[in-house]
Short mmCIF file of C-alpha atoms and ligand atoms in Angstrom, two decimals:
data_model
loop_
_atom_site.label_atom_id
_atom_site.label_comp_id
_atom_site.label_asym_id
_atom_site.label_seq_id
_atom_site.Cartn_x
_atom_site.Cartn_y
_atom_site.Cartn_z
CA UNK Q 1 -15.44 -45.01 -30.20
CA UNK Q 2 -14.96 -48.50 -31.61
CA UNK Q 3 -17.35 -51.21 -32.54
CA UNK Q 4 -16.77 -54.29 -34.66
CA UNK Q 5 -13.75 -53.71 -36.89
CA UNK Q 6 -14.30 -50.04 -37.61
CA UNK Q 7 -13.30 -47.27 -35.24
CA UNK Q 8 -15.50 -44.17 -35.39
CA UNK Q 9 -14.78 -40.58 -34.63
CA UNK Q 10 -17.42 -38.40 -32.99
CA UNK Q 11 -18.07 -34.89 -34.36
CA UNK Q 12 -20.06 -32.41 -32.29
CA UNK Q 13 -21.07 -28.78 -32.79
CA UNK Q 14 -23.06 -26.86 -30.18
CA UNK Q 15 -25.59 -24.05 -30.42
CA UNK Q 16 -26.11 -22.22 -27.14
CA UNK Q 17 -28.78 -19.64 -26.36
CA UNK Q 18 -28.11 -17.44 -23.34
CA UNK Q 19 -30.54 -14.85 -22.01
CA UNK Q 20 -28.77 -11.54 -21.56
CA UNK Q 21 -28.92 -9.73 -18.22
CA UNK Q 22 -30.58 -6.48 -19.21
CA UNK Q 23 -33.18 -4.40 -17.39
CA UNK Q 24 -35.52 -4.22 -20.40
CA UNK Q 25 -36.36 -6.46 -23.33
CA UNK Q 26 -34.58 -6.54 -26.68
CA UNK Q 27 -36.86 -4.24 -28.67
CA UNK Q 28 -39.19 -2.58 -26.14
CA UNK Q 29 -39.15 -1.05 -22.66
CA UNK Q 30 -40.83 -3.97 -20.87
CA UNK Q 31 -38.99 -5.34 -17.85
CA UNK Q 32 -36.82 -8.36 -18.64
CA UNK Q 33 -37.05 -9.57 -15.03
CA UNK Q 34 -39.98 -11.85 -15.64
CA UNK Q 35 -39.22 -14.86 -13.42
CA UNK Q 36 -41.71 -14.07 -10.65
CA UNK Q 37 -44.17 -12.02 -12.70
CA UNK Q 38 -47.76 -13.22 -13.25
CA UNK Q 39 -48.34 -14.28 -16.89
CA UNK Q 40 -48.64 -11.53 -19.50
CA UNK Q 41 -47.85 -8.64 -17.16
CA UNK Q 42 -44.55 -7.65 -18.82
CA UNK Q 43 -45.99 -6.99 -22.24
CA UNK Q 44 -46.62 -4.06 -24.57
CA UNK Q 45 -47.69 -3.53 -28.19
CA UNK Q 46 -44.14 -4.31 -29.42
CA UNK Q 47 -43.62 -7.66 -27.71
CA UNK Q 48 -47.27 -8.64 -28.22
CA UNK Q 49 -46.80 -7.81 -31.92
CA UNK Q 50 -49.71 -5.46 -32.26
CA UNK Q 51 -49.94 -3.99 -35.77
CA UNK Q 52 -47.89 -0.87 -36.30
CA UNK Q 53 -45.70 -1.24 -33.20
CA UNK Q 54 -42.04 -0.62 -33.99
CA UNK Q 55 -38.98 -2.20 -32.35
CA UNK Q 56 -36.09 -0.19 -30.88
CA UNK Q 57 -32.68 -1.84 -30.36
CA UNK Q 58 -31.54 -2.31 -26.75
CA UNK Q 59 -28.03 -0.84 -26.57
CA UNK Q 60 -27.02 -2.79 -23.47
CA UNK Q 61 -27.88 -6.07 -25.20
CA UNK Q 62 -25.62 -5.10 -28.09
CA UNK Q 63 -22.87 -4.16 -25.63
CA UNK Q 64 -23.13 -7.45 -23.75
CA UNK Q 65 -23.05 -9.41 -27.00
CA UNK Q 66 -19.91 -7.59 -28.09
CA UNK Q 67 -18.26 -8.21 -24.69
CA UNK Q 68 -19.10 -11.92 -24.95
CA UNK Q 69 -17.79 -11.96 -28.52
CA UNK Q 70 -14.53 -10.33 -27.46
CA UNK Q 71 -14.09 -12.82 -24.60
CA UNK Q 72 -14.59 -15.59 -27.19
CA UNK Q 73 -11.87 -14.12 -29.43
CA UNK Q 74 -14.37 -13.16 -32.12
CA UNK Q 75 -14.15 -10.52 -34.79
CA UNK Q 76 -16.77 -7.84 -34.11
CA UNK Q 77 -18.57 -6.74 -37.24
CA UNK Q 78 -18.50 -3.04 -38.01
CA UNK Q 79 -21.67 -3.33 -40.02
CA UNK Q 80 -24.35 -5.78 -38.93
CA UNK Q 81 -27.98 -6.52 -39.73
CA UNK Q 82 -31.05 -7.85 -38.02
CA UNK Q 83 -33.10 -10.35 -39.98
CA UNK Q 84 -36.55 -11.83 -39.85
CA UNK Q 85 -36.68 -15.56 -39.29
CA UNK Q 86 -40.16 -16.55 -40.36
CA UNK Q 87 -42.08 -19.41 -38.83
CA UNK Q 88 -45.43 -19.93 -37.22
CA UNK Q 89 -45.75 -21.11 -33.68
CA UNK Q 90 -48.02 -20.11 -30.83
CA UNK Q 91 -45.17 -18.75 -28.71
CA UNK Q 92 -44.14 -16.34 -31.46
CA UNK Q 93 -46.81 -13.63 -31.76
CA UNK Q 94 -45.28 -11.84 -34.75
CA UNK Q 95 -44.99 -15.00 -36.84
CA UNK Q 96 -41.28 -14.25 -37.09
CA UNK Q 97 -38.38 -13.87 -34.74
CA UNK Q 98 -35.98 -10.95 -35.07
CA UNK Q 99 -32.55 -12.55 -35.28
CA UNK Q 100 -29.36 -12.15 -37.27
CA UNK Q 101 -28.48 -14.24 -40.30
CA UNK Q 102 -25.98 -12.72 -42.67
CA UNK Q 103 -23.60 -10.33 -40.91
CA UNK Q 104 -23.87 -11.46 -37.27
CA UNK Q 105 -22.47 -9.13 -34.61
CA UNK Q 106 -19.59 -11.49 -33.76
CA UNK Q 107 -17.88 -14.23 -35.80
CA UNK Q 108 -14.74 -16.32 -36.25
CA UNK Q 109 -13.66 -16.72 -32.64
CA UNK Q 110 -12.50 -19.59 -30.50
CA UNK Q 111 -12.53 -20.99 -26.98
CA UNK Q 112 -9.75 -23.20 -25.61
CA UNK Q 113 -10.93 -26.09 -23.50
CA UNK Q 114 -9.45 -29.09 -21.77
CA UNK Q 115 -11.14 -32.46 -21.37
CA UNK Q 116 -9.79 -35.82 -20.29
CA UNK Q 117 -6.31 -34.32 -20.08
CA UNK Q 118 -6.23 -33.08 -23.68
CA UNK Q 119 -6.45 -29.48 -24.87
CA UNK Q 120 -8.64 -28.41 -27.78
CA UNK Q 121 -9.39 -25.12 -29.51
CA UNK Q 122 -13.08 -24.90 -30.36
CA UNK Q 123 -13.95 -22.55 -33.19
CA UNK Q 124 -16.81 -20.12 -32.62
CA UNK Q 125 -18.56 -19.72 -35.96
CA UNK Q 126 -20.77 -16.87 -34.81
CA UNK Q 127 -22.34 -15.14 -31.82
CA UNK Q 128 -25.41 -13.12 -32.64
CA UNK Q 129 -28.30 -11.33 -31.02
CA UNK Q 130 -31.95 -12.30 -31.21
CA UNK Q 131 -35.11 -12.33 -29.12
CA UNK Q 132 -36.63 -15.05 -26.98
CA UNK Q 133 -40.07 -16.49 -27.62
CA UNK Q 134 -43.03 -16.67 -25.26
CA UNK Q 135 -43.75 -19.67 -23.12
CA UNK Q 136 -46.48 -22.22 -23.71
CA UNK Q 137 -48.28 -24.27 -21.10
CA UNK Q 138 -50.16 -27.22 -22.48
CA UNK Q 139 -53.25 -27.82 -20.39
CA UNK Q 140 -53.37 -31.15 -18.69
CA UNK Q 141 -49.66 -30.96 -17.94
CA UNK Q 142 -50.55 -29.90 -14.43
CA UNK Q 143 -53.22 -32.10 -12.92
CA UNK Q 144 -56.16 -30.24 -11.44
CA UNK Q 145 -55.41 -27.11 -13.42
CA UNK Q 146 -58.42 -24.85 -12.96
CA UNK Q 147 -57.49 -22.19 -15.48
CA UNK Q 148 -59.74 -23.68 -18.12
CA UNK Q 149 -63.45 -23.73 -17.69
CA UNK Q 150 -64.88 -27.23 -17.71
CA UNK Q 151 -65.76 -28.90 -20.96
CA UNK Q 152 -63.48 -26.87 -23.21
CA UNK Q 153 -61.12 -29.75 -23.81
CA UNK Q 154 -57.45 -29.40 -24.55
CA UNK Q 155 -55.88 -25.99 -24.88
CA UNK Q 156 -52.55 -24.25 -24.68
CA UNK Q 157 -51.89 -21.10 -22.68
CA UNK Q 158 -49.34 -18.56 -23.78
CA UNK Q 159 -47.34 -16.25 -21.53
CA UNK Q 160 -45.59 -13.46 -23.42
CA UNK Q 161 -43.46 -12.18 -20.52
CA UNK Q 162 -40.48 -14.00 -22.03
CA UNK Q 163 -41.21 -12.88 -25.59
CA UNK Q 164 -38.55 -10.36 -26.55
CA UNK Q 165 -36.02 -11.14 -23.82
CA UNK Q 166 -32.60 -10.59 -25.42
CA UNK Q 167 -30.89 -13.83 -26.41
CA UNK Q 168 -27.27 -14.37 -27.33
CA UNK Q 169 -26.81 -17.34 -29.68
CA UNK Q 170 -23.33 -18.83 -29.84
CA UNK Q 171 -22.61 -21.43 -32.52
CA UNK Q 172 -19.45 -23.53 -32.57
CA UNK Q 173 -17.70 -25.04 -35.54
CA UNK Q 174 -17.98 -28.86 -35.61
CA UNK Q 175 -14.76 -29.05 -33.58
CA UNK Q 176 -15.74 -31.04 -30.50
CA UNK Q 177 -14.74 -34.70 -30.51
CA UNK Q 178 -16.50 -36.27 -27.53
CA UNK Q 179 -19.47 -35.76 -25.20
CA UNK Q 180 -17.00 -34.92 -22.43
CA UNK Q 181 -15.49 -32.16 -24.57
CA UNK Q 182 -18.99 -30.83 -25.21
CA UNK Q 183 -19.58 -30.73 -21.48
CA UNK Q 184 -16.25 -29.02 -20.82
CA UNK Q 185 -17.04 -26.39 -23.48
CA UNK Q 186 -20.39 -25.61 -21.87
CA UNK Q 187 -18.93 -25.38 -18.37
CA UNK Q 188 -16.30 -22.96 -19.62
CA UNK Q 189 -18.72 -20.91 -21.67
CA UNK Q 190 -21.01 -20.59 -18.65
CA UNK Q 191 -18.07 -19.46 -16.49
CA UNK Q 192 -17.15 -16.78 -19.01
CA UNK Q 193 -20.71 -15.49 -19.45
CA UNK Q 194 -21.02 -15.25 -15.68
CA UNK Q 195 -17.65 -13.56 -15.26
CA UNK Q 196 -18.73 -10.93 -17.77
CA UNK Q 197 -22.12 -10.47 -16.10
CA UNK Q 198 -23.58 -11.12 -19.55
CA UNK Q 199 -25.91 -13.95 -18.51
CA UNK Q 200 -26.73 -15.92 -15.38
CA UNK Q 201 -26.00 -19.01 -17.50
CA UNK Q 202 -28.46 -20.91 -15.36
CA UNK Q 203 -29.43 -24.02 -17.34
CA UNK Q 204 -31.99 -25.28 -14.83
CA UNK Q 205 -33.88 -21.99 -15.12
CA UNK Q 206 -33.64 -21.96 -18.92
CA UNK Q 207 -31.37 -18.89 -18.97
CA UNK Q 208 -28.82 -20.97 -20.91
CA UNK Q 209 -30.05 -23.60 -23.35
CA UNK Q 210 -28.14 -25.93 -25.58
CA UNK Q 211 -28.75 -27.77 -28.83
CA UNK Q 212 -26.20 -30.36 -29.83
CA UNK Q 213 -25.37 -31.49 -33.37
CA UNK Q 214 -23.64 -34.83 -33.60
CA UNK Q 215 -22.39 -37.16 -36.29
CA UNK Q 216 -19.89 -39.98 -36.55
CA UNK Q 217 -17.44 -41.00 -39.26
CA UNK Q 218 -14.94 -43.84 -39.67
CA UNK Q 219 -11.55 -42.73 -38.35
CA UNK Q 220 -9.49 -41.48 -41.28
CA UNK Q 221 -12.46 -40.29 -43.34
CA UNK Q 222 -12.26 -36.55 -44.01
CA UNK Q 223 -15.88 -36.04 -44.99
CA UNK Q 224 -18.32 -35.50 -42.14
CA UNK Q 225 -21.13 -37.96 -41.52
CA UNK Q 226 -24.80 -36.97 -41.48
CA UNK Q 227 -25.60 -34.98 -38.37
CA UNK Q 228 -28.49 -35.25 -35.99
CA UNK Q 229 -29.62 -32.32 -33.88
CA UNK Q 230 -30.60 -32.97 -30.26
CA UNK Q 231 -32.78 -30.49 -28.39
CA UNK Q 232 -34.26 -30.27 -24.92
CA UNK Q 233 -30.98 -30.46 -23.03
CA UNK Q 234 -31.46 -28.80 -19.66
CA UNK Q 235 -28.25 -29.57 -17.80
CA UNK Q 236 -24.58 -30.37 -18.39
CA UNK Q 237 -25.39 -33.91 -17.43
CA UNK Q 238 -28.19 -34.31 -19.95
CA UNK Q 239 -25.95 -32.91 -22.71
CA UNK Q 240 -23.35 -35.55 -21.97
CA UNK Q 241 -25.83 -38.41 -21.56
CA UNK Q 242 -27.77 -37.48 -24.70
CA UNK Q 243 -24.60 -37.29 -26.80
CA UNK Q 244 -23.31 -40.60 -25.48
CA UNK Q 245 -26.64 -42.20 -26.26
CA UNK Q 246 -26.80 -40.66 -29.72
CA UNK Q 247 -23.23 -41.70 -30.65
CA UNK Q 248 -23.96 -45.27 -29.63
CA UNK Q 249 -27.23 -45.21 -31.58
CA UNK Q 250 -25.56 -43.92 -34.74
CA UNK Q 251 -22.80 -46.53 -34.52
CA UNK Q 252 -25.43 -49.26 -34.15
CA UNK Q 253 -27.25 -47.93 -37.24
CA UNK Q 254 -24.07 -48.02 -39.35
CA UNK Q 255 -23.00 -51.40 -37.99
CA UNK Q 256 -26.39 -52.82 -38.96
CA UNK Q 257 -25.75 -51.65 -42.52
CA UNK Q 258 -28.10 -48.68 -42.30
CA UNK Q 259 -27.45 -44.99 -42.72
CA UNK Q 260 -27.97 -42.12 -40.32
CA UNK Q 261 -30.91 -39.94 -41.30
CA UNK Q 262 -30.72 -36.19 -40.71
CA UNK Q 263 -33.38 -35.45 -38.09
CA UNK Q 264 -34.07 -33.26 -35.11
CA UNK Q 265 -34.36 -35.27 -31.93
CA UNK Q 266 -35.40 -34.50 -28.38
CA UNK Q 267 -33.71 -35.85 -25.29
CA UNK Q 268 -36.13 -37.89 -23.19
CA UNK Q 269 -34.62 -37.40 -19.77
CA UNK Q 270 -36.91 -39.86 -18.03
CA UNK Q 271 -36.14 -42.80 -20.32
CA UNK Q 272 -32.57 -41.77 -21.13
CA UNK Q 273 -32.99 -41.82 -24.90
CA UNK Q 274 -33.28 -39.54 -27.91
CA UNK Q 275 -36.61 -39.41 -29.71
CA UNK Q 276 -37.23 -38.13 -33.24
CA UNK Q 277 -39.11 -34.81 -33.24
CA UNK Q 278 -39.06 -34.00 -36.95
CA UNK Q 279 -37.28 -35.15 -40.05
CA UNK Q 280 -35.39 -33.05 -42.55
CA UNK Q 281 -38.17 -33.47 -45.14
CA UNK Q 282 -40.24 -31.11 -43.05
CA UNK Q 283 -37.16 -28.93 -42.69
CA UNK Q 284 -37.75 -25.35 -41.71
CA UNK Q 285 -37.65 -22.81 -44.47
CA UNK Q 286 -37.21 -19.64 -42.51
CA UNK Q 287 -37.17 -17.31 -45.54
CA UNK Q 288 -34.75 -14.98 -43.78
CA UNK Q 289 -34.71 -11.40 -45.00
CA UNK Q 290 -33.34 -8.15 -43.56
CA UNK Q 291 -35.63 -6.71 -40.86
CA UNK Q 292 -37.31 -3.72 -42.52
CA UNK Q 293 -38.30 -2.08 -39.22
CA UNK Q 294 -34.68 -1.77 -37.99
CA UNK Q 295 -31.75 0.08 -39.51
CA UNK Q 296 -28.45 -1.72 -40.12
CA UNK Q 297 -26.41 -1.52 -36.95
CA UNK Q 298 -23.09 0.29 -37.39
CA UNK Q 299 -20.62 -0.56 -34.63
CA UNK Q 300 -18.07 2.12 -33.86
CA UNK Q 301 -14.59 0.52 -33.59
CA UNK Q 302 -13.70 2.98 -30.81
CA UNK Q 303 -16.57 1.60 -28.73
CA UNK Q 304 -15.35 -1.96 -29.33
CA UNK Q 305 -11.83 -0.94 -28.29
CA UNK Q 306 -13.23 0.60 -25.11
CA UNK Q 307 -15.19 -2.58 -24.30
CA UNK Q 308 -12.14 -4.72 -25.00
CA UNK Q 309 -9.98 -2.64 -22.65
CA UNK Q 310 -12.61 -2.94 -19.91
CA UNK Q 311 -12.96 -6.75 -20.08
CA UNK Q 312 -12.27 -8.38 -16.71
CA UNK Q 313 -9.50 -10.89 -16.26
CA UNK Q 314 -11.16 -14.14 -17.39
CA UNK Q 315 -11.11 -17.44 -15.46
CA UNK Q 316 -8.20 -19.07 -17.34
CA UNK Q 317 -5.96 -16.02 -17.08
CA UNK Q 318 -6.85 -15.60 -13.44
CA UNK Q 319 -6.13 -19.26 -12.63
CA UNK Q 320 -2.78 -18.99 -14.42
CA UNK Q 321 -1.93 -15.90 -12.40
CA UNK Q 322 -2.92 -17.59 -9.13
CA UNK Q 323 -0.67 -20.53 -10.00
CA UNK Q 324 2.25 -18.32 -11.06
CA UNK Q 325 2.13 -15.60 -8.42
CA UNK Q 326 1.12 -17.63 -5.37
CA UNK Q 327 2.48 -21.03 -6.42
CA UNK Q 328 -0.94 -22.63 -5.95
CA UNK Q 329 -1.32 -26.04 -7.50
CA UNK Q 330 -3.25 -25.93 -10.77
CA UNK Q 331 -6.30 -27.68 -9.43
CA UNK Q 332 -6.76 -25.23 -6.55
CA UNK Q 333 -6.04 -22.28 -8.83
CA UNK Q 334 -8.75 -23.41 -11.27
CA UNK Q 335 -11.18 -24.12 -8.44
CA UNK Q 336 -10.71 -20.65 -6.97
CA UNK Q 337 -10.72 -18.80 -10.29
CA UNK Q 338 -13.76 -20.54 -11.80
CA UNK Q 339 -16.28 -18.14 -10.31
CA UNK Q 340 -15.67 -14.46 -10.02
CA UNK Q 341 -17.10 -14.16 -6.49
CA UNK Q 342 -14.95 -17.03 -5.23
CA UNK Q 343 -11.83 -15.63 -6.86
CA UNK Q 344 -12.51 -12.19 -5.37
CA UNK Q 345 -13.10 -13.76 -1.96
CA UNK Q 346 -9.83 -15.65 -2.16
CA UNK Q 347 -7.81 -12.62 -3.24
CA UNK Q 348 -9.35 -10.42 -0.54
CA UNK Q 349 -8.57 -13.03 2.13
CA UNK Q 350 -4.99 -13.43 0.91
CA UNK Q 351 -4.52 -9.66 0.87
CA UNK Q 352 -5.89 -9.28 4.40
CA UNK Q 353 -3.46 -12.00 5.53
CA UNK Q 354 -0.50 -10.01 4.19
CA UNK Q 355 -0.61 -10.79 0.48
CA UNK Q 356 2.48 -12.97 0.37
CA UNK Q 357 2.55 -16.27 -1.50
CA UNK Q 358 2.55 -18.31 1.73
CA UNK Q 359 -0.37 -16.25 3.06
CA UNK Q 360 -2.24 -16.87 -0.20
CA UNK Q 361 -1.58 -20.60 0.00
CA UNK Q 362 -2.88 -20.68 3.56
CA UNK Q 363 -6.02 -18.84 2.42
CA UNK Q 364 -6.37 -21.20 -0.57
CA UNK Q 365 -6.05 -24.30 1.63
CA UNK Q 366 -8.68 -23.16 4.06
CA UNK Q 367 -11.08 -21.93 1.37
CA UNK Q 368 -10.89 -24.98 -0.91
CA UNK Q 369 -10.84 -27.30 2.09
CA UNK Q 370 -12.79 -26.31 5.17
CA UNK Q 371 -14.86 -23.45 3.76
CA UNK Q 372 -15.99 -25.32 0.62
CA UNK Q 373 -16.87 -28.30 2.82
CA UNK Q 374 -19.05 -26.13 5.06
CA UNK Q 375 -20.66 -24.44 2.03
CA UNK Q 376 -21.43 -27.77 0.41
CA UNK Q 377 -22.95 -29.18 3.60
CA UNK Q 378 -25.11 -26.08 4.03
CA UNK Q 379 -25.90 -25.80 0.30
CA UNK Q 380 -24.86 -22.15 0.05
CA UNK Q 381 -22.83 -20.13 -2.45
CA UNK Q 382 -19.90 -17.92 -1.53
CA UNK Q 383 -22.11 -14.80 -1.75
CA UNK Q 384 -24.21 -16.10 1.16
CA UNK Q 385 -21.32 -17.02 3.45
CA UNK Q 386 -21.48 -14.93 6.64
CA UNK Q 387 -17.72 -15.08 7.15
CA UNK Q 388 -16.22 -12.26 5.08
CA UNK Q 389 -12.62 -12.32 3.79
CA UNK Q 390 -11.42 -10.03 6.63
CA UNK Q 391 -13.03 -12.26 9.27
CA UNK Q 392 -11.49 -15.39 7.73
CA UNK Q 393 -8.07 -13.71 7.53
CA UNK Q 394 -8.40 -12.75 11.19
CA UNK Q 395 -9.01 -16.39 12.11
CA UNK Q 396 -6.15 -17.66 9.93
CA UNK Q 397 -3.81 -15.08 11.46
CA UNK Q 398 -4.63 -16.42 14.91
CA UNK Q 399 -3.82 -19.95 13.78
CA UNK Q 400 -0.57 -18.79 12.16
CA UNK Q 401 0.50 -16.97 15.31
CA UNK Q 402 -0.26 -20.02 17.42
CA UNK Q 403 -3.08 -18.42 19.36
CA UNK Q 404 -5.14 -21.50 18.61
CA UNK Q 405 -4.09 -24.71 16.90
CA UNK Q 406 -5.31 -25.79 13.47
CA UNK Q 407 -7.89 -28.24 14.80
CA UNK Q 408 -9.41 -25.59 17.03
CA UNK Q 409 -9.30 -23.28 14.03
CA UNK Q 410 -11.59 -25.60 12.10
CA UNK Q 411 -13.99 -25.72 15.02
CA UNK Q 412 -13.98 -21.93 15.24
CA UNK Q 413 -14.57 -21.56 11.50
CA UNK Q 414 -17.56 -23.89 11.77
CA UNK Q 415 -19.03 -21.64 14.47
CA UNK Q 416 -18.23 -18.46 12.54
CA UNK Q 417 -19.93 -19.97 9.50
CA UNK Q 418 -23.05 -20.72 11.51
CA UNK Q 419 -23.30 -17.61 13.64
CA UNK Q 420 -21.41 -14.92 11.76
CA UNK Q 421 -19.56 -14.06 15.01
CA UNK Q 422 -15.90 -13.02 14.84
CA UNK Q 423 -13.17 -15.52 15.67
CA UNK Q 424 -12.02 -13.74 18.86
CA UNK Q 425 -15.40 -14.00 20.52
CA UNK Q 426 -15.84 -17.69 19.64
CA UNK Q 427 -12.35 -18.53 20.89
CA UNK Q 428 -13.14 -16.81 24.21
CA UNK Q 429 -16.53 -18.46 24.52
CA UNK Q 430 -15.19 -21.94 23.79
CA UNK Q 431 -12.07 -21.37 25.89
CA UNK Q 432 -9.90 -22.50 22.99
CA UNK Q 433 -7.00 -20.11 23.33
CA UNK Q 434 -3.88 -22.14 22.98
CA UNK Q 435 -1.76 -22.60 26.08
CA UNK Q 436 1.80 -21.42 25.46
CA UNK Q 437 2.62 -20.99 29.13
CA UNK Q 438 5.74 -23.14 29.57
CA UNK Q 439 5.15 -23.75 33.29
CA UNK Q 440 1.60 -24.96 32.76
CA UNK Q 441 2.67 -27.23 29.90
CA UNK Q 442 5.68 -28.57 31.83
CA UNK Q 443 3.29 -29.57 34.62
CA UNK Q 444 1.16 -31.47 32.09
CA UNK Q 445 4.26 -33.21 30.72
CA UNK Q 446 5.37 -34.24 34.22
CA UNK Q 447 1.92 -35.58 35.03
CA UNK Q 448 1.89 -37.75 31.89
CA UNK Q 449 5.42 -39.10 32.42
CA UNK Q 450 4.54 -40.00 36.02
CA UNK Q 451 1.37 -41.78 34.86
CA UNK Q 452 3.06 -43.94 32.19
CA UNK Q 453 6.44 -45.15 33.54
CA UNK Q 454 6.44 -48.26 31.28
CA UNK Q 455 6.12 -46.20 28.08
CA UNK Q 456 8.81 -43.83 29.28
CA UNK Q 457 11.11 -46.81 29.88
CA UNK Q 458 10.39 -48.17 26.37
CA UNK Q 459 11.24 -44.83 24.85
CA UNK Q 460 14.48 -44.61 26.79
CA UNK Q 461 15.30 -48.16 25.66
CA UNK Q 462 15.21 -46.88 22.07
CA UNK Q 463 11.59 -47.30 20.95
CA UNK Q 464 11.21 -43.81 19.50
CA UNK Q 465 7.70 -44.31 18.20
CA UNK Q 466 6.40 -44.00 21.74
CA UNK Q 467 7.13 -40.28 21.58
CA UNK Q 468 4.11 -39.59 19.39
CA UNK Q 469 1.84 -41.48 21.71
CA UNK Q 470 3.15 -39.60 24.74
CA UNK Q 471 2.70 -36.35 22.84
CA UNK Q 472 -0.95 -37.28 22.29
CA UNK Q 473 -1.40 -37.90 26.01
CA UNK Q 474 0.00 -34.48 26.91
CA UNK Q 475 -2.24 -32.76 24.34
CA UNK Q 476 -5.14 -34.60 25.89
CA UNK Q 477 -4.04 -33.45 29.33
CA UNK Q 478 -4.24 -29.86 28.01
CA UNK Q 479 -7.64 -30.61 26.43
CA UNK Q 480 -6.18 -29.94 23.00
CA UNK Q 481 -5.11 -26.41 23.81
CA UNK Q 482 -1.41 -27.00 24.27
CA UNK Q 483 0.88 -25.30 21.78
CA UNK Q 484 2.05 -28.43 19.94
CA UNK Q 485 5.56 -27.19 19.16
CA UNK Q 486 6.17 -26.19 22.76
CA UNK Q 487 4.71 -29.44 24.10
CA UNK Q 488 6.98 -31.44 21.82
CA UNK Q 489 10.06 -29.52 22.92
CA UNK Q 490 9.20 -29.83 26.62
CA UNK Q 491 8.45 -33.53 26.28
CA UNK Q 492 11.72 -34.24 24.46
CA UNK Q 493 13.64 -32.35 27.12
CA UNK Q 494 11.90 -34.14 29.99
CA UNK Q 495 12.53 -37.56 28.43
CA UNK Q 496 16.22 -36.83 28.06
CA UNK Q 497 16.48 -35.64 31.68
P1 ADP Z 501 -27.62 -26.16 -40.32
O1 ADP Z 501 -27.54 -25.46 -41.62
O2 ADP Z 501 -28.22 -27.52 -40.39
O3 ADP Z 501 -28.19 -25.30 -39.23
P2 ADP Z 501 -24.98 -25.40 -39.61
O4 ADP Z 501 -23.89 -25.53 -40.58
O5 ADP Z 501 -25.56 -24.06 -39.37
O6 ADP Z 501 -26.10 -26.44 -39.93
O7 ADP Z 501 -24.43 -25.95 -38.24
C1 ADP Z 501 -25.22 -26.02 -37.09
C2 ADP Z 501 -24.38 -26.65 -36.00
O8 ADP Z 501 -24.08 -28.00 -36.34
C3 ADP Z 501 -23.02 -26.00 -35.78
O9 ADP Z 501 -22.75 -25.95 -34.40
C4 ADP Z 501 -22.06 -26.89 -36.50
O10 ADP Z 501 -20.79 -26.87 -35.90
C5 ADP Z 501 -22.69 -28.25 -36.32
N1 ADP Z 501 -22.39 -29.21 -37.38
C6 ADP Z 501 -22.36 -28.98 -38.71
N2 ADP Z 501 -22.08 -30.11 -39.38
C7 ADP Z 501 -21.91 -31.08 -38.46
C8 ADP Z 501 -21.62 -32.49 -38.51
N3 ADP Z 501 -21.45 -33.12 -39.65
N4 ADP Z 501 -21.54 -33.15 -37.34
C9 ADP Z 501 -21.73 -32.54 -36.18
N5 ADP Z 501 -22.01 -31.24 -36.05
C10 ADP Z 501 -22.11 -30.51 -37.18
ZN1 ZN Z 502 -42.81 -5.09 -24.53
MG1 MG Z 503 -27.62 -23.15 -38.96
#
């Protein structure tokens, strides 16, 4: 980033909250599957904070946090504490959130990313467990809302279904150096959380949320500049846009002789700008202290070792294996390995096709090409595709064996995708089986040569480019079903004769 005479360096640190995929909430037995539930139906004395109700730690949430921590190269604490983070807000019935402060479950890890062609190791300061808050609806947000009786004026409704959903908070060191790196980090983190089955990572649905801290400093200065925190970032795109905006704003402030003030800002998506929410003078004083209702959590190292051994192959390792074992190009390998379901689909297809490197490359070409194109056009994910790996391998085998040509293969795949029918039936129905009958093809060749004597003469006079055109005419004569290799051989022979 440069402006005027001074070049600036951008410093970014990210705080991500991801809802954990557990059946029940963090400290009670209420269902955590609240998306479609009517307001305040997944609640109990614990998550409504009724006096005397006591929390119980959800073991699966601890397990998923440890698995995420291990995948992020963290140290897993043997002894860890829950803490009360005190503040008052209508979505927080207890008046405090149970979180972790000192002694988080996971700390001191890293995640390697790549952005704009450069690699960077991003330090993970900590990954800890806490609980989500409830959800507020400010009346008047939805026009015609009838939930308030007339004349009561403004009000806010609270839904506590989300209160107590387990949240994993992952905090980076200030190691990111551009908005694009921040985006790349989030994309990769989401991939990993999904691979582990730890979180859906769905930003649009609020299952993964991001706060970005950003500062700038003159290049060469070792001391960090004053940071600003940006909230309300609901997509990868808004993270990048908000950071770009904020970097430019901070540079303008310094260039005008001012200084950056430490504030919390919100991203205003509609107007594409950051807006101050609160200043540091009104900074939160959370008065953290150890949660008296929960015991310290002792983590058995044997359990951690077990979880480490059971970690799945993660996207980077899988992409590297695809590239090494099947000689896929790096881009395709990364594309196929990025999502677990896609990677599984690819490997199953390759295996059904024989499992060799050439078979895998054929599968990779068709999946990243034709299949992804069909999926994109139909707006579906790999899980919803009606063509299973075995059915795709069956089709690709037919193309490889020359039963149909590649163009017909694409047509057949389109039909399979739409109808879920097997390749064989569609080939029969469309009459696409490739003609490899030498007599039939020789007749087509003769017919074409008889029809175009001038072109034949040109070819024989040395204009070799005519061959391709004649080839096209014969394929047309066979309505695209001629075996191209055989047609070419027969045509060459006939032209010599
Ligand atoms: P705070 O005490 O204000 O919460 P932390 O040290 O806990 O600050 O850091 C919060 C987040 O801000 C972390 O992700 C961290 O990497 C990032 N951060 C810290 N200092 C800076 C800075 N000068 N510029 C950008 N990000 C920073
Ligand atoms: Zn509950
Ligand atoms: Mg902090």
